[in-house]
Amino acid sequence: MLPITHYLYLALALFGVGLGGALLRRSLVVALLGIQLMLVAVALCFCAYARFFADPSGQITALLIVLVGLCELGVAVAIALRAIRADGPGAATLLDDWPSTRDTPETPEPPESPESGGHSS
């Protein structure tokens, strides 16, 4: 029997890959898959708990996590399909309207005050 740490390290790796996919990719599909991968990692932790402590509540909780994840994925895909049909294939990407974090924002010039203008009183 493998120790519980092997399962937890695998779940940590899966969660990290899912988090990276959800945060670093602009594609809606890849972000949804990343979120699902994070849910699977949490379910793996519950299954490891159930195996290590011989308690079936961990497996039941993992099953509920997977079912909720599937429902979430179905709703998200339906919303994505609605957005694609309404706006075209470009709507399947995330953060299109947000400015890039790599670009430095332009600083506007401060408005001139009436005292510093060319008027003499």
PDB file of C-alpha atoms in Angstrom:
ATOM      1  CA  MET A   1       0.000   0.000   0.000  1.00  0.00           C
ATOM      2  CA  LEU A   2       1.337   3.393  -0.986  1.00  0.00           C
ATOM      3  CA  PRO A   3       1.639   6.028   1.707  1.00  0.00           C
ATOM      4  CA  ILE A   4      -0.830   8.876   1.614  1.00  0.00           C
ATOM      5  CA  THR A   5       1.899  11.374   0.740  1.00  0.00           C
ATOM      6  CA  HIS A   6       2.229   9.883  -2.761  1.00  0.00           C
ATOM      7  CA  TYR A   7      -1.434  10.589  -3.423  1.00  0.00           C
ATOM      8  CA  LEU A   8      -1.201  14.070  -1.968  1.00  0.00           C
ATOM      9  CA  TYR A   9       1.883  14.941  -4.043  1.00  0.00           C
ATOM     10  CA  LEU A  10       0.095  13.767  -7.176  1.00  0.00           C
ATOM     11  CA  ALA A  11      -2.956  15.834  -6.228  1.00  0.00           C
ATOM     12  CA  LEU A  12      -0.722  18.844  -5.615  1.00  0.00           C
ATOM     13  CA  ALA A  13       0.876  18.444  -9.043  1.00  0.00           C
ATOM     14  CA  LEU A  14      -2.529  18.104 -10.715  1.00  0.00           C
ATOM     15  CA  PHE A  15      -3.824  21.137  -8.862  1.00  0.00           C
ATOM     16  CA  GLY A  16      -0.787  23.179  -9.901  1.00  0.00           C
ATOM     17  CA  VAL A  17      -1.182  22.230 -13.560  1.00  0.00           C
ATOM     18  CA  GLY A  18      -4.887  23.042 -13.406  1.00  0.00           C
ATOM     19  CA  LEU A  19      -4.253  26.373 -11.712  1.00  0.00           C
ATOM     20  CA  GLY A  20      -1.650  27.261 -14.316  1.00  0.00           C
ATOM     21  CA  GLY A  21      -4.020  26.335 -17.116  1.00  0.00           C
ATOM     22  CA  ALA A  22      -6.859  28.322 -15.603  1.00  0.00           C
ATOM     23  CA  LEU A  23      -4.841  31.465 -14.938  1.00  0.00           C
ATOM     24  CA  LEU A  24      -2.287  31.612 -17.732  1.00  0.00           C
ATOM     25  CA  ARG A  25      -4.314  30.705 -20.808  1.00  0.00           C
ATOM     26  CA  ARG A  26      -6.696  33.011 -22.621  1.00  0.00           C
ATOM     27  CA  SER A  27      -8.786  30.240 -24.142  1.00  0.00           C
ATOM     28  CA  LEU A  28     -12.077  29.613 -22.408  1.00  0.00           C
ATOM     29  CA  VAL A  29     -11.882  25.878 -23.080  1.00  0.00           C
ATOM     30  CA  VAL A  30      -8.404  25.560 -21.553  1.00  0.00           C
ATOM     31  CA  ALA A  31      -9.478  27.601 -18.528  1.00  0.00           C
ATOM     32  CA  LEU A  32     -12.483  25.314 -17.997  1.00  0.00           C
ATOM     33  CA  LEU A  33     -10.282  22.242 -18.291  1.00  0.00           C
ATOM     34  CA  GLY A  34      -7.901  23.757 -15.747  1.00  0.00           C
ATOM     35  CA  ILE A  35     -10.735  24.283 -13.298  1.00  0.00           C
ATOM     36  CA  GLN A  36     -11.895  20.707 -13.820  1.00  0.00           C
ATOM     37  CA  LEU A  37      -8.354  19.457 -13.228  1.00  0.00           C
ATOM     38  CA  MET A  38      -8.264  21.336  -9.934  1.00  0.00           C
ATOM     39  CA  LEU A  39     -11.557  19.712  -8.903  1.00  0.00           C
ATOM     40  CA  VAL A  40     -10.175  16.274  -9.773  1.00  0.00           C
ATOM     41  CA  ALA A  41      -7.111  17.003  -7.625  1.00  0.00           C
ATOM     42  CA  VAL A  42      -9.338  17.820  -4.653  1.00  0.00           C
ATOM     43  CA  ALA A  43     -11.352  14.650  -5.274  1.00  0.00           C
ATOM     44  CA  LEU A  44      -8.101  12.665  -5.317  1.00  0.00           C
ATOM     45  CA  CYS A  45      -7.253  14.069  -1.882  1.00  0.00           C
ATOM     46  CA  PHE A  46     -10.605  12.888  -0.551  1.00  0.00           C
ATOM     47  CA  CYS A  47     -10.113   9.433  -2.086  1.00  0.00           C
ATOM     48  CA  ALA A  48      -6.658   9.208  -0.514  1.00  0.00           C
ATOM     49  CA  TYR A  49      -8.209  10.087   2.825  1.00  0.00           C
ATOM     50  CA  ALA A  50     -10.841   7.394   2.341  1.00  0.00           C
ATOM     51  CA  ARG A  51      -8.236   4.774   1.503  1.00  0.00           C
ATOM     52  CA  PHE A  52      -5.836   5.684   4.293  1.00  0.00           C
ATOM     53  CA  PHE A  53      -8.435   5.853   7.062  1.00  0.00           C
ATOM     54  CA  ALA A  54     -10.808   3.187   5.645  1.00  0.00           C
ATOM     55  CA  ASP A  55     -13.656   5.675   5.728  1.00  0.00           C
ATOM     56  CA  PRO A  56     -16.092   5.721   2.787  1.00  0.00           C
ATOM     57  CA  SER A  57     -17.099   9.339   3.394  1.00  0.00           C
ATOM     58  CA  GLY A  58     -14.061  10.509   1.426  1.00  0.00           C
ATOM     59  CA  GLN A  59     -15.160   8.539  -1.631  1.00  0.00           C
ATOM     60  CA  ILE A  60     -18.700   9.863  -1.344  1.00  0.00           C
ATOM     61  CA  THR A  61     -17.399  13.422  -1.116  1.00  0.00           C
ATOM     62  CA  ALA A  62     -15.142  12.828  -4.129  1.00  0.00           C
ATOM     63  CA  LEU A  63     -18.108  11.525  -6.106  1.00  0.00           C
ATOM     64  CA  LEU A  64     -20.108  14.635  -5.201  1.00  0.00           C
ATOM     65  CA  ILE A  65     -17.193  16.871  -6.253  1.00  0.00           C
ATOM     66  CA  VAL A  66     -16.999  15.149  -9.634  1.00  0.00           C
ATOM     67  CA  LEU A  67     -20.773  15.430 -10.132  1.00  0.00           C
ATOM     68  CA  VAL A  68     -20.803  19.127  -9.248  1.00  0.00           C
ATOM     69  CA  GLY A  69     -17.831  19.642 -11.564  1.00  0.00           C
ATOM     70  CA  LEU A  70     -19.659  17.984 -14.429  1.00  0.00           C
ATOM     71  CA  CYS A  71     -22.717  20.169 -13.866  1.00  0.00           C
ATOM     72  CA  GLU A  72     -20.499  23.246 -13.741  1.00  0.00           C
ATOM     73  CA  LEU A  73     -18.764  22.210 -16.946  1.00  0.00           C
ATOM     74  CA  GLY A  74     -22.093  21.679 -18.704  1.00  0.00           C
ATOM     75  CA  VAL A  75     -23.347  25.130 -17.728  1.00  0.00           C
ATOM     76  CA  ALA A  76     -20.051  26.779 -18.691  1.00  0.00           C
ATOM     77  CA  VAL A  77     -19.994  25.085 -22.100  1.00  0.00           C
ATOM     78  CA  ALA A  78     -23.591  26.171 -22.706  1.00  0.00           C
ATOM     79  CA  ILE A  79     -22.677  29.768 -21.859  1.00  0.00           C
ATOM     80  CA  ALA A  80     -19.598  29.581 -24.090  1.00  0.00           C
ATOM     81  CA  LEU A  81     -21.626  28.216 -26.998  1.00  0.00           C
ATOM     82  CA  ARG A  82     -24.179  30.989 -26.540  1.00  0.00           C
ATOM     83  CA  ALA A  83     -21.388  33.592 -26.587  1.00  0.00           C
ATOM     84  CA  ILE A  84     -19.810  32.041 -29.682  1.00  0.00           C
ATOM     85  CA  ARG A  85     -23.128  31.995 -31.538  1.00  0.00           C
ATOM     86  CA  ALA A  86     -23.837  35.598 -30.590  1.00  0.00           C
ATOM     87  CA  ASP A  87     -20.403  37.165 -31.150  1.00  0.00           C
ATOM     88  CA  GLY A  88     -18.517  34.718 -33.364  1.00  0.00           C
ATOM     89  CA  PRO A  89     -15.538  32.447 -32.675  1.00  0.00           C
ATOM     90  CA  GLY A  90     -13.495  35.246 -31.104  1.00  0.00           C
ATOM     91  CA  ALA A  91     -15.788  35.182 -28.079  1.00  0.00           C
ATOM     92  CA  ALA A  92     -14.247  31.907 -26.915  1.00  0.00           C
ATOM     93  CA  THR A  93     -11.237  33.696 -25.444  1.00  0.00           C
ATOM     94  CA  LEU A  94     -11.005  35.303 -22.050  1.00  0.00           C
ATOM     95  CA  LEU A  95      -9.909  38.804 -21.134  1.00  0.00           C
ATOM     96  CA  ASP A  96     -10.018  40.234 -24.648  1.00  0.00           C
ATOM     97  CA  ASP A  97     -11.219  43.598 -23.444  1.00  0.00           C
ATOM     98  CA  TRP A  98      -8.787  43.829 -20.536  1.00  0.00           C
ATOM     99  CA  PRO A  99      -5.503  45.640 -21.081  1.00  0.00           C
ATOM    100  CA  SER A 100      -2.421  43.491 -21.016  1.00  0.00           C
ATOM    101  CA  THR A 101      -0.495  43.533 -17.764  1.00  0.00           C
ATOM    102  CA  ARG A 102       2.778  43.705 -19.697  1.00  0.00           C
ATOM    103  CA  ASP A 103       1.931  47.044 -21.300  1.00  0.00           C
ATOM    104  CA  THR A 104       2.640  50.104 -19.251  1.00  0.00           C
ATOM    105  CA  PRO A 105      -0.350  52.400 -19.097  1.00  0.00           C
ATOM    106  CA  GLU A 106       0.024  55.848 -20.541  1.00  0.00           C
ATOM    107  CA  THR A 107       0.013  58.527 -17.886  1.00  0.00           C
ATOM    108  CA  PRO A 108      -2.170  61.463 -18.850  1.00  0.00           C
ATOM    109  CA  GLU A 109      -0.784  64.966 -18.678  1.00  0.00           C
ATOM    110  CA  PRO A 110      -2.031  66.878 -15.637  1.00  0.00           C
ATOM    111  CA  PRO A 111      -4.455  69.658 -16.503  1.00  0.00           C
ATOM    112  CA  GLU A 112      -3.119  73.180 -16.376  1.00  0.00           C
ATOM    113  CA  SER A 113      -4.294  75.216 -13.437  1.00  0.00           C
ATOM    114  CA  PRO A 114      -5.756  78.676 -14.077  1.00  0.00           C
ATOM    115  CA  GLU A 115      -2.906  80.319 -12.110  1.00  0.00           C
ATOM    116  CA  SER A 116      -0.183  78.834 -14.295  1.00  0.00           C
ATOM    117  CA  GLY A 117      -1.910  79.769 -17.535  1.00  0.00           C
ATOM    118  CA  GLY A 118      -0.866  82.647 -19.771  1.00  0.00           C
ATOM    119  CA  HIS A 119      -3.345  85.062 -18.186  1.00  0.00           C
ATOM    120  CA  SER A 120      -2.056  87.956 -16.167  1.00  0.00           C
ATOM    121  CA  SER A 121      -4.253  89.452 -13.460  1.00  0.00           C
TER     122      SER A 121
END
